Amino acid sequence: MPRYFPYLFKMLHRDRVSNIHNELPTCCKRWFSWMESQILTYDPKLLSLRHVLSSGASINEAKEPGFKVLSSGWSDIGPIVAGAFINVATEQDVVVSITWATMNSVPIQVRGSGHMWINSLPSSGVVINTLPLASIAIDAASGTATIGAGTLVGEATDAAHAADVHLPLAACPSVTVIGPLLVGVLGRSKAFMLLTVTSESHQDLFYALRGAGNSFVAVTEITMRAYPKINRGIHFSRDLSFVPSEAVGEAVNALPRIPHAKMQLYMVSPAQPLLRLSS
């Protein structure tokens, strides 16, 4: 849709729009009614944001058909309650969207793969969807991988395998790399600018992020260390459950030590159920 159409109709008062509709010939009324339904239903605040986003970005408002798919995320349980999804295409779109939301007092969340299960947004809030910012560049010679905010673990795993390197990634292939790695979302200290954060530049922020500093920034890209592939890239994991027993601990302690192998034990205390169902 041409960008000038929303602004053409925005300049027309609704009463005047109705009068113009009545004055139009029949052949034009259908076109005008379609344009009115497409444009005059836009949130007035979002009109200004549409004008400054890049050409590759888009906005899905709650009343649009594609919104339900975006808001459900990875599960249909507890879909996001928001007024719109801002699907960014560039890092600058993230800056522009956060600035716009702050200037217009619009609550926001920054989202990657949609695995978050806590929703704090009111219906007037917007979600900045960073999933389109998917990119990965692996430099095996320097031992680094640069990964965009929308890159999924499964995508990064495939790229690492093709480059004969290992990357420290989460286990679930459908979450973003950055999400579980940094818990990098948006906090109160937004400065409306892009920063390259390293151990030499913006040191305080760099170490805050390494400590899961989810109250500081919206992360759009990271560079992580890539390790040479070992064991031909073969990995495996097993989840085993046992009833509480001293014998389990003794058996674990008796296992032979395997180089580079890791083991995690989770102890769960028996408790009364919080919810009982009866037929």
PDB file of C-alpha atoms in Angstrom:
ATOM      1  CA  MET A   1       0.000   0.000   0.000  1.00  0.00           C
ATOM      2  CA  PRO A   2       1.478   3.390  -0.938  1.00  0.00           C
ATOM      3  CA  ARG A   3       2.716   5.261   2.114  1.00  0.00           C
ATOM      4  CA  TYR A   4       0.887   8.479   1.285  1.00  0.00           C
ATOM      5  CA  PHE A   5      -2.598   6.928   1.528  1.00  0.00           C
ATOM      6  CA  PRO A   6      -2.733   6.796   5.371  1.00  0.00           C
ATOM      7  CA  TYR A   7      -1.701  10.437   5.591  1.00  0.00           C
ATOM      8  CA  LEU A   8      -4.199  11.480   2.908  1.00  0.00           C
ATOM      9  CA  PHE A   9      -7.059  10.037   4.919  1.00  0.00           C
ATOM     10  CA  LYS A  10      -5.640  11.130   8.253  1.00  0.00           C
ATOM     11  CA  MET A  11      -6.022  14.743   7.121  1.00  0.00           C
ATOM     12  CA  LEU A  12      -9.727  14.221   6.513  1.00  0.00           C
ATOM     13  CA  HIS A  13     -12.049  14.576   9.472  1.00  0.00           C
ATOM     14  CA  ARG A  14     -14.383  11.591   9.855  1.00  0.00           C
ATOM     15  CA  ASP A  15     -17.471  13.750   9.246  1.00  0.00           C
ATOM     16  CA  ARG A  16     -15.874  15.113   6.093  1.00  0.00           C
ATOM     17  CA  VAL A  17     -14.984  11.567   5.014  1.00  0.00           C
ATOM     18  CA  SER A  18     -18.631  10.608   5.297  1.00  0.00           C
ATOM     19  CA  ASN A  19     -19.692  13.610   3.215  1.00  0.00           C
ATOM     20  CA  ILE A  20     -17.124  12.818   0.526  1.00  0.00           C
ATOM     21  CA  HIS A  21     -18.372   9.237   0.421  1.00  0.00           C
ATOM     22  CA  ASN A  22     -21.911  10.462  -0.258  1.00  0.00           C
ATOM     23  CA  GLU A  23     -20.720  12.759  -3.033  1.00  0.00           C
ATOM     24  CA  LEU A  24     -18.778  10.058  -4.881  1.00  0.00           C
ATOM     25  CA  PRO A  25     -20.228   8.329  -7.945  1.00  0.00           C
ATOM     26  CA  THR A  26     -21.266   4.710  -7.419  1.00  0.00           C
ATOM     27  CA  CYS A  27     -18.249   3.344  -9.262  1.00  0.00           C
ATOM     28  CA  CYS A  28     -15.920   5.025  -6.774  1.00  0.00           C
ATOM     29  CA  LYS A  29     -17.819   4.277  -3.573  1.00  0.00           C
ATOM     30  CA  ARG A  30     -16.695   0.679  -3.426  1.00  0.00           C
ATOM     31  CA  TRP A  31     -13.049   1.677  -3.786  1.00  0.00           C
ATOM     32  CA  PHE A  32     -13.446   4.401  -1.160  1.00  0.00           C
ATOM     33  CA  SER A  33     -15.159   2.014   1.266  1.00  0.00           C
ATOM     34  CA  TRP A  34     -12.330  -0.503   0.871  1.00  0.00           C
ATOM     35  CA  MET A  35      -9.682   2.162   1.457  1.00  0.00           C
ATOM     36  CA  GLU A  36     -11.592   3.457   4.465  1.00  0.00           C
ATOM     37  CA  SER A  37     -11.744  -0.031   6.011  1.00  0.00           C
ATOM     38  CA  GLN A  38      -8.034  -0.603   5.362  1.00  0.00           C
ATOM     39  CA  ILE A  39      -6.680   2.735   6.574  1.00  0.00           C
ATOM     40  CA  LEU A  40      -9.016   4.501   8.955  1.00  0.00           C
ATOM     41  CA  THR A  41      -8.882   1.539  11.351  1.00  0.00           C
ATOM     42  CA  TYR A  42      -5.134   2.025  11.931  1.00  0.00           C
ATOM     43  CA  ASP A  43      -4.121   3.138  15.397  1.00  0.00           C
ATOM     44  CA  PRO A  44      -3.323   6.875  15.001  1.00  0.00           C
ATOM     45  CA  LYS A  45      -0.162   6.514  17.099  1.00  0.00           C
ATOM     46  CA  LEU A  46       1.133   3.701  14.907  1.00  0.00           C
ATOM     47  CA  LEU A  47       0.767   5.833  11.776  1.00  0.00           C
ATOM     48  CA  SER A  48       3.749   7.922  12.795  1.00  0.00           C
ATOM     49  CA  LEU A  49       5.825   4.783  13.481  1.00  0.00           C
ATOM     50  CA  ARG A  50       4.971   3.239  10.104  1.00  0.00           C
ATOM     51  CA  HIS A  51       6.405   6.342   8.460  1.00  0.00           C
ATOM     52  CA  VAL A  52       9.872   6.030  10.056  1.00  0.00           C
ATOM     53  CA  LEU A  53      10.424   2.260   9.969  1.00  0.00           C
ATOM     54  CA  SER A  54      12.545   0.765   7.210  1.00  0.00           C
ATOM     55  CA  SER A  55      10.863  -0.548   4.065  1.00  0.00           C
ATOM     56  CA  GLY A  56      11.389  -4.146   5.193  1.00  0.00           C
ATOM     57  CA  ALA A  57       9.656  -3.692   8.546  1.00  0.00           C
ATOM     58  CA  SER A  58       5.955  -4.241   9.130  1.00  0.00           C
ATOM     59  CA  ILE A  59       3.294  -3.819  11.804  1.00  0.00           C
ATOM     60  CA  ASN A  60       0.509  -6.281  12.617  1.00  0.00           C
ATOM     61  CA  GLU A  61      -2.276  -4.762  14.673  1.00  0.00           C
ATOM     62  CA  ALA A  62      -4.511  -6.857  16.901  1.00  0.00           C
ATOM     63  CA  LYS A  63      -7.444  -6.649  14.488  1.00  0.00           C
ATOM     64  CA  GLU A  64      -5.452  -7.997  11.534  1.00  0.00           C
ATOM     65  CA  PRO A  65      -5.684 -11.701  10.537  1.00  0.00           C
ATOM     66  CA  GLY A  66      -1.961 -12.421  10.971  1.00  0.00           C
ATOM     67  CA  PHE A  67      -1.856 -11.155  14.554  1.00  0.00           C
ATOM     68  CA  LYS A  68      -3.179 -14.359  16.152  1.00  0.00           C
ATOM     69  CA  VAL A  69      -0.303 -16.421  14.768  1.00  0.00           C
ATOM     70  CA  LEU A  70       2.269 -13.941  16.095  1.00  0.00           C
ATOM     71  CA  SER A  71       0.686 -13.580  19.524  1.00  0.00           C
ATOM     72  CA  SER A  72       0.409 -17.325  20.179  1.00  0.00           C
ATOM     73  CA  GLY A  73       4.179 -17.863  19.921  1.00  0.00           C
ATOM     74  CA  TRP A  74       5.262 -21.467  20.447  1.00  0.00           C
ATOM     75  CA  SER A  75       2.113 -22.362  22.366  1.00  0.00           C
ATOM     76  CA  ASP A  76      -1.576 -21.475  22.222  1.00  0.00           C
ATOM     77  CA  ILE A  77      -1.640 -21.314  26.026  1.00  0.00           C
ATOM     78  CA  GLY A  78      -1.558 -17.756  27.358  1.00  0.00           C
ATOM     79  CA  PRO A  79      -1.175 -15.807  24.092  1.00  0.00           C
ATOM     80  CA  ILE A  80       0.313 -12.335  24.296  1.00  0.00           C
ATOM     81  CA  VAL A  81      -2.150  -9.546  24.949  1.00  0.00           C
ATOM     82  CA  ALA A  82      -0.943  -6.555  22.949  1.00  0.00           C
ATOM     83  CA  GLY A  83      -2.177  -3.945  20.528  1.00  0.00           C
ATOM     84  CA  ALA A  84       0.368  -4.646  17.799  1.00  0.00           C
ATOM     85  CA  PHE A  85       3.498  -6.505  16.745  1.00  0.00           C
ATOM     86  CA  ILE A  86       6.322  -4.435  15.257  1.00  0.00           C
ATOM     87  CA  ASN A  87       8.290  -6.770  13.005  1.00  0.00           C
ATOM     88  CA  VAL A  88      11.671  -5.067  12.698  1.00  0.00           C
ATOM     89  CA  ALA A  89      13.978  -5.573   9.722  1.00  0.00           C
ATOM     90  CA  THR A  90      17.078  -3.667  10.868  1.00  0.00           C
ATOM     91  CA  GLU A  91      18.800  -2.759  14.109  1.00  0.00           C
ATOM     92  CA  GLN A  92      17.779   0.849  13.556  1.00  0.00           C
ATOM     93  CA  ASP A  93      14.129  -0.281  13.488  1.00  0.00           C
ATOM     94  CA  VAL A  94      14.617  -1.459  17.083  1.00  0.00           C
ATOM     95  CA  VAL A  95      15.992   1.947  18.093  1.00  0.00           C
ATOM     96  CA  VAL A  96      13.193   3.777  16.299  1.00  0.00           C
ATOM     97  CA  SER A  97      10.502   1.531  17.813  1.00  0.00           C
ATOM     98  CA  ILE A  98      11.762   1.928  21.390  1.00  0.00           C
ATOM     99  CA  THR A  99      12.068   5.681  20.935  1.00  0.00           C
ATOM    100  CA  TRP A 100       8.553   5.913  19.482  1.00  0.00           C
ATOM    101  CA  ALA A 101       7.076   3.833  22.303  1.00  0.00           C
ATOM    102  CA  THR A 102       8.770   5.943  24.966  1.00  0.00           C
ATOM    103  CA  MET A 103       7.719   9.233  23.394  1.00  0.00           C
ATOM    104  CA  ASN A 104       4.111   8.017  23.131  1.00  0.00           C
ATOM    105  CA  SER A 105       3.986   6.297  26.550  1.00  0.00           C
ATOM    106  CA  VAL A 106       3.276   2.910  24.960  1.00  0.00           C
ATOM    107  CA  PRO A 107       4.309  -0.185  26.982  1.00  0.00           C
ATOM    108  CA  ILE A 108       6.607  -2.534  25.053  1.00  0.00           C
ATOM    109  CA  GLN A 109       8.165  -5.993  25.151  1.00  0.00           C
ATOM    110  CA  VAL A 110      11.059  -7.235  23.033  1.00  0.00           C
ATOM    111  CA  ARG A 111      10.499 -10.779  21.777  1.00  0.00           C
ATOM    112  CA  GLY A 112      12.548 -13.382  19.926  1.00  0.00           C
ATOM    113  CA  SER A 113      11.144 -16.865  19.327  1.00  0.00           C
ATOM    114  CA  GLY A 114       8.013 -16.389  21.429  1.00  0.00           C
ATOM    115  CA  HIS A 115       8.858 -18.879  24.190  1.00  0.00           C
ATOM    116  CA  MET A 116       8.303 -16.411  26.992  1.00  0.00           C
ATOM    117  CA  TRP A 117       5.333 -17.439  29.112  1.00  0.00           C
ATOM    118  CA  ILE A 118       5.029 -14.322  31.266  1.00  0.00           C
ATOM    119  CA  ASN A 119       3.047 -11.507  29.685  1.00  0.00           C
ATOM    120  CA  SER A 120       3.048  -8.129  31.405  1.00  0.00           C
ATOM    121  CA  LEU A 121       1.660  -6.112  28.490  1.00  0.00           C
ATOM    122  CA  PRO A 122      -1.736  -4.433  28.522  1.00  0.00           C
ATOM    123  CA  SER A 123      -3.838  -4.440  25.371  1.00  0.00           C
ATOM    124  CA  SER A 124      -2.440  -0.992  24.526  1.00  0.00           C
ATOM    125  CA  GLY A 125       1.166  -2.255  24.486  1.00  0.00           C
ATOM    126  CA  VAL A 126       3.242  -3.400  21.519  1.00  0.00           C
ATOM    127  CA  VAL A 127       5.714  -6.241  20.974  1.00  0.00           C
ATOM    128  CA  ILE A 128       8.976  -5.562  19.134  1.00  0.00           C
ATOM    129  CA  ASN A 129       9.487  -8.785  17.217  1.00  0.00           C
ATOM    130  CA  THR A 130      13.207  -9.378  16.574  1.00  0.00           C
ATOM    131  CA  LEU A 131      12.773 -12.772  14.922  1.00  0.00           C
ATOM    132  CA  PRO A 132      13.364 -11.252  11.438  1.00  0.00           C
ATOM    133  CA  LEU A 133      16.879 -10.254  12.585  1.00  0.00           C
ATOM    134  CA  ALA A 134      18.178 -13.766  11.878  1.00  0.00           C
ATOM    135  CA  SER A 135      21.794 -13.979  10.734  1.00  0.00           C
ATOM    136  CA  ILE A 136      24.928 -15.967  11.540  1.00  0.00           C
ATOM    137  CA  ALA A 137      28.500 -15.579  10.318  1.00  0.00           C
ATOM    138  CA  ILE A 138      31.132 -18.029  11.559  1.00  0.00           C
ATOM    139  CA  ASP A 139      34.827 -17.301  11.200  1.00  0.00           C
ATOM    140  CA  ALA A 140      36.577 -20.552  12.071  1.00  0.00           C
ATOM    141  CA  ALA A 141      40.010 -18.973  11.586  1.00  0.00           C
ATOM    142  CA  SER A 142      39.457 -16.361  14.308  1.00  0.00           C
ATOM    143  CA  GLY A 143      37.241 -18.652  16.362  1.00  0.00           C
ATOM    144  CA  THR A 144      34.200 -16.369  16.481  1.00  0.00           C
ATOM    145  CA  ALA A 145      30.541 -16.466  15.460  1.00  0.00           C
ATOM    146  CA  THR A 146      28.397 -13.351  15.031  1.00  0.00           C
ATOM    147  CA  ILE A 147      24.729 -14.116  15.558  1.00  0.00           C
ATOM    148  CA  GLY A 148      21.636 -11.936  15.069  1.00  0.00           C
ATOM    149  CA  ALA A 149      18.797 -11.666  17.576  1.00  0.00           C
ATOM    150  CA  GLY A 150      16.355 -13.722  15.498  1.00  0.00           C
ATOM    151  CA  THR A 151      18.646 -16.713  14.913  1.00  0.00           C
ATOM    152  CA  LEU A 152      17.279 -19.941  16.349  1.00  0.00           C
ATOM    153  CA  VAL A 153      19.429 -22.497  18.151  1.00  0.00           C
ATOM    154  CA  GLY A 154      18.629 -25.083  15.480  1.00  0.00           C
ATOM    155  CA  GLU A 155      19.825 -22.727  12.738  1.00  0.00           C
ATOM    156  CA  ALA A 156      23.030 -21.933  14.620  1.00  0.00           C
ATOM    157  CA  THR A 157      23.655 -25.620  15.272  1.00  0.00           C
ATOM    158  CA  ASP A 158      23.372 -26.423  11.561  1.00  0.00           C
ATOM    159  CA  ALA A 159      25.715 -23.549  10.686  1.00  0.00           C
ATOM    160  CA  ALA A 160      28.239 -24.656  13.310  1.00  0.00           C
ATOM    161  CA  HIS A 161      28.182 -28.220  12.025  1.00  0.00           C
ATOM    162  CA  ALA A 162      28.770 -27.008   8.464  1.00  0.00           C
ATOM    163  CA  ALA A 163      31.725 -24.899   9.658  1.00  0.00           C
ATOM    164  CA  ASP A 164      33.213 -27.737  11.774  1.00  0.00           C
ATOM    165  CA  VAL A 165      32.985 -25.768  15.027  1.00  0.00           C
ATOM    166  CA  HIS A 166      31.212 -26.015  18.355  1.00  0.00           C
ATOM    167  CA  LEU A 167      29.106 -23.161  19.784  1.00  0.00           C
ATOM    168  CA  PRO A 168      27.897 -22.858  23.397  1.00  0.00           C
ATOM    169  CA  LEU A 169      24.176 -23.062  22.651  1.00  0.00           C
ATOM    170  CA  ALA A 170      21.011 -24.030  24.467  1.00  0.00           C
ATOM    171  CA  ALA A 171      19.480 -27.464  23.853  1.00  0.00           C
ATOM    172  CA  CYS A 172      16.080 -26.483  22.452  1.00  0.00           C
ATOM    173  CA  PRO A 173      16.303 -25.845  18.676  1.00  0.00           C
ATOM    174  CA  SER A 174      13.279 -23.549  18.479  1.00  0.00           C
ATOM    175  CA  VAL A 175      14.447 -20.831  20.900  1.00  0.00           C
ATOM    176  CA  THR A 176      16.715 -17.984  19.851  1.00  0.00           C
ATOM    177  CA  VAL A 177      20.421 -18.144  20.622  1.00  0.00           C
ATOM    178  CA  ILE A 178      20.445 -14.779  22.381  1.00  0.00           C
ATOM    179  CA  GLY A 179      17.364 -15.419  24.543  1.00  0.00           C
ATOM    180  CA  PRO A 180      18.705 -18.144  26.849  1.00  0.00           C
ATOM    181  CA  LEU A 181      22.312 -17.003  26.481  1.00  0.00           C
ATOM    182  CA  LEU A 182      21.889 -13.464  27.794  1.00  0.00           C
ATOM    183  CA  VAL A 183      18.236 -13.152  28.735  1.00  0.00           C
ATOM    184  CA  GLY A 184      18.667  -9.927  26.784  1.00  0.00           C
ATOM    185  CA  VAL A 185      15.457  -7.937  26.877  1.00  0.00           C
ATOM    186  CA  LEU A 186      14.481  -4.364  27.640  1.00  0.00           C
ATOM    187  CA  GLY A 187      14.823  -2.498  30.901  1.00  0.00           C
ATOM    188  CA  ARG A 188      14.523   1.018  32.256  1.00  0.00           C
ATOM    189  CA  SER A 189      17.958   2.280  31.208  1.00  0.00           C
ATOM    190  CA  LYS A 190      17.251   2.645  27.491  1.00  0.00           C
ATOM    191  CA  ALA A 191      19.386   5.279  25.748  1.00  0.00           C
ATOM    192  CA  PHE A 192      17.890   5.103  22.211  1.00  0.00           C
ATOM    193  CA  MET A 193      21.167   4.252  20.484  1.00  0.00           C
ATOM    194  CA  LEU A 194      23.145   1.276  19.259  1.00  0.00           C
ATOM    195  CA  LEU A 195      26.220   0.270  21.238  1.00  0.00           C
ATOM    196  CA  THR A 196      28.983  -2.212  20.539  1.00  0.00           C
ATOM    197  CA  VAL A 197      29.673  -3.676  23.975  1.00  0.00           C
ATOM    198  CA  THR A 198      32.945  -5.515  24.655  1.00  0.00           C
ATOM    199  CA  SER A 199      35.367  -6.060  27.519  1.00  0.00           C
ATOM    200  CA  GLU A 200      37.177  -2.897  26.357  1.00  0.00           C
ATOM    201  CA  SER A 201      34.196  -0.760  25.384  1.00  0.00           C
ATOM    202  CA  HIS A 202      31.312  -0.040  27.815  1.00  0.00           C
ATOM    203  CA  GLN A 203      32.838  -2.460  30.295  1.00  0.00           C
ATOM    204  CA  ASP A 204      30.165  -2.039  32.963  1.00  0.00           C
ATOM    205  CA  LEU A 205      27.382  -2.912  30.547  1.00  0.00           C
ATOM    206  CA  PHE A 206      29.364  -5.801  29.084  1.00  0.00           C
ATOM    207  CA  TYR A 207      29.776  -7.471  32.462  1.00  0.00           C
ATOM    208  CA  ALA A 208      26.165  -6.724  33.400  1.00  0.00           C
ATOM    209  CA  LEU A 209      25.001  -8.534  30.275  1.00  0.00           C
ATOM    210  CA  ARG A 210      27.264 -11.493  30.948  1.00  0.00           C
ATOM    211  CA  GLY A 211      25.512 -11.774  34.280  1.00  0.00           C
ATOM    212  CA  ALA A 212      22.086 -12.159  32.613  1.00  0.00           C
ATOM    213  CA  GLY A 213      21.392  -8.447  32.793  1.00  0.00           C
ATOM    214  CA  ASN A 214      17.875  -8.486  31.420  1.00  0.00           C
ATOM    215  CA  SER A 215      17.158  -5.049  32.859  1.00  0.00           C
ATOM    216  CA  PHE A 216      19.572  -3.135  30.668  1.00  0.00           C
ATOM    217  CA  VAL A 217      19.197  -3.403  26.903  1.00  0.00           C
ATOM    218  CA  ALA A 218      17.555  -4.975  23.870  1.00  0.00           C
ATOM    219  CA  VAL A 219      20.245  -7.180  22.317  1.00  0.00           C
ATOM    220  CA  THR A 220      20.284  -7.211  18.499  1.00  0.00           C
ATOM    221  CA  GLU A 221      23.505  -9.138  17.838  1.00  0.00           C
ATOM    222  CA  ILE A 222      26.262 -10.952  19.703  1.00  0.00           C
ATOM    223  CA  THR A 223      29.708 -12.278  18.862  1.00  0.00           C
ATOM    224  CA  MET A 224      30.601 -15.464  20.709  1.00  0.00           C
ATOM    225  CA  ARG A 225      33.598 -17.781  20.742  1.00  0.00           C
ATOM    226  CA  ALA A 226      33.552 -20.743  18.346  1.00  0.00           C
ATOM    227  CA  TYR A 227      35.503 -23.856  19.348  1.00  0.00           C
ATOM    228  CA  PRO A 228      37.123 -26.494  17.124  1.00  0.00           C
ATOM    229  CA  LYS A 229      34.903 -29.533  16.653  1.00  0.00           C
ATOM    230  CA  ILE A 230      35.707 -32.582  18.797  1.00  0.00           C
ATOM    231  CA  ASN A 231      34.433 -36.156  18.652  1.00  0.00           C
ATOM    232  CA  ARG A 232      33.330 -35.507  15.047  1.00  0.00           C
ATOM    233  CA  GLY A 233      30.616 -33.258  16.434  1.00  0.00           C
ATOM    234  CA  ILE A 234      28.708 -36.141  17.973  1.00  0.00           C
ATOM    235  CA  HIS A 235      26.803 -35.367  21.185  1.00  0.00           C
ATOM    236  CA  PHE A 236      24.142 -37.158  23.122  1.00  0.00           C
ATOM    237  CA  SER A 237      22.106 -36.610  26.272  1.00  0.00           C
ATOM    238  CA  ARG A 238      19.797 -38.748  28.372  1.00  0.00           C
ATOM    239  CA  ASP A 239      17.176 -37.854  30.960  1.00  0.00           C
ATOM    240  CA  LEU A 240      16.685 -40.532  33.613  1.00  0.00           C
ATOM    241  CA  SER A 241      14.250 -40.426  36.528  1.00  0.00           C
ATOM    242  CA  PHE A 242      14.546 -42.446  39.738  1.00  0.00           C
ATOM    243  CA  VAL A 243      12.643 -42.743  42.973  1.00  0.00           C
ATOM    244  CA  PRO A 244      14.470 -41.226  45.985  1.00  0.00           C
ATOM    245  CA  SER A 245      17.182 -43.668  46.986  1.00  0.00           C
ATOM    246  CA  GLU A 246      20.698 -43.624  48.406  1.00  0.00           C
ATOM    247  CA  ALA A 247      21.575 -46.295  45.860  1.00  0.00           C
ATOM    248  CA  VAL A 248      21.098 -43.807  43.030  1.00  0.00           C
ATOM    249  CA  GLY A 249      23.748 -41.489  44.466  1.00  0.00           C
ATOM    250  CA  GLU A 250      26.120 -44.381  45.011  1.00  0.00           C
ATOM    251  CA  ALA A 251      25.623 -45.580  41.419  1.00  0.00           C
ATOM    252  CA  VAL A 252      26.323 -42.110  40.038  1.00  0.00           C
ATOM    253  CA  ASN A 253      29.510 -41.814  42.082  1.00  0.00           C
ATOM    254  CA  ALA A 254      30.645 -45.191  40.787  1.00  0.00           C
ATOM    255  CA  LEU A 255      30.340 -44.212  37.120  1.00  0.00           C
ATOM    256  CA  PRO A 256      33.626 -44.145  35.184  1.00  0.00           C
ATOM    257  CA  ARG A 257      34.996 -40.695  34.494  1.00  0.00           C
ATOM    258  CA  ILE A 258      34.518 -39.778  30.816  1.00  0.00           C
ATOM    259  CA  PRO A 259      36.582 -36.816  29.494  1.00  0.00           C
ATOM    260  CA  HIS A 260      34.493 -33.721  28.626  1.00  0.00           C
ATOM    261  CA  ALA A 261      31.314 -35.413  29.879  1.00  0.00           C
ATOM    262  CA  LYS A 262      28.898 -33.417  32.043  1.00  0.00           C
ATOM    263  CA  MET A 263      26.242 -34.617  34.436  1.00  0.00           C
ATOM    264  CA  GLN A 264      23.451 -32.717  36.183  1.00  0.00           C
ATOM    265  CA  LEU A 265      21.369 -34.008  39.081  1.00  0.00           C
ATOM    266  CA  TYR A 266      18.016 -32.507  40.061  1.00  0.00           C
ATOM    267  CA  MET A 267      16.589 -33.403  43.438  1.00  0.00           C
ATOM    268  CA  VAL A 268      12.804 -33.017  43.657  1.00  0.00           C
ATOM    269  CA  SER A 269      11.064 -33.190  47.010  1.00  0.00           C
ATOM    270  CA  PRO A 270       7.705 -35.008  47.092  1.00  0.00           C
ATOM    271  CA  ALA A 271       4.819 -32.702  47.937  1.00  0.00           C
ATOM    272  CA  GLN A 272       1.062 -32.662  47.961  1.00  0.00           C
ATOM    273  CA  PRO A 273      -0.463 -31.666  44.598  1.00  0.00           C
ATOM    274  CA  LEU A 274      -1.597 -28.081  44.305  1.00  0.00           C
ATOM    275  CA  LEU A 275      -4.622 -29.069  42.231  1.00  0.00           C
ATOM    276  CA  ARG A 276      -6.808 -32.149  42.561  1.00  0.00           C
ATOM    277  CA  LEU A 277      -9.183 -33.222  39.814  1.00  0.00           C
ATOM    278  CA  SER A 278     -12.217 -35.350  40.507  1.00  0.00           C
ATOM    279  CA  SER A 279     -14.675 -36.840  38.078  1.00  0.00           C
TER     280      SER A 279
END
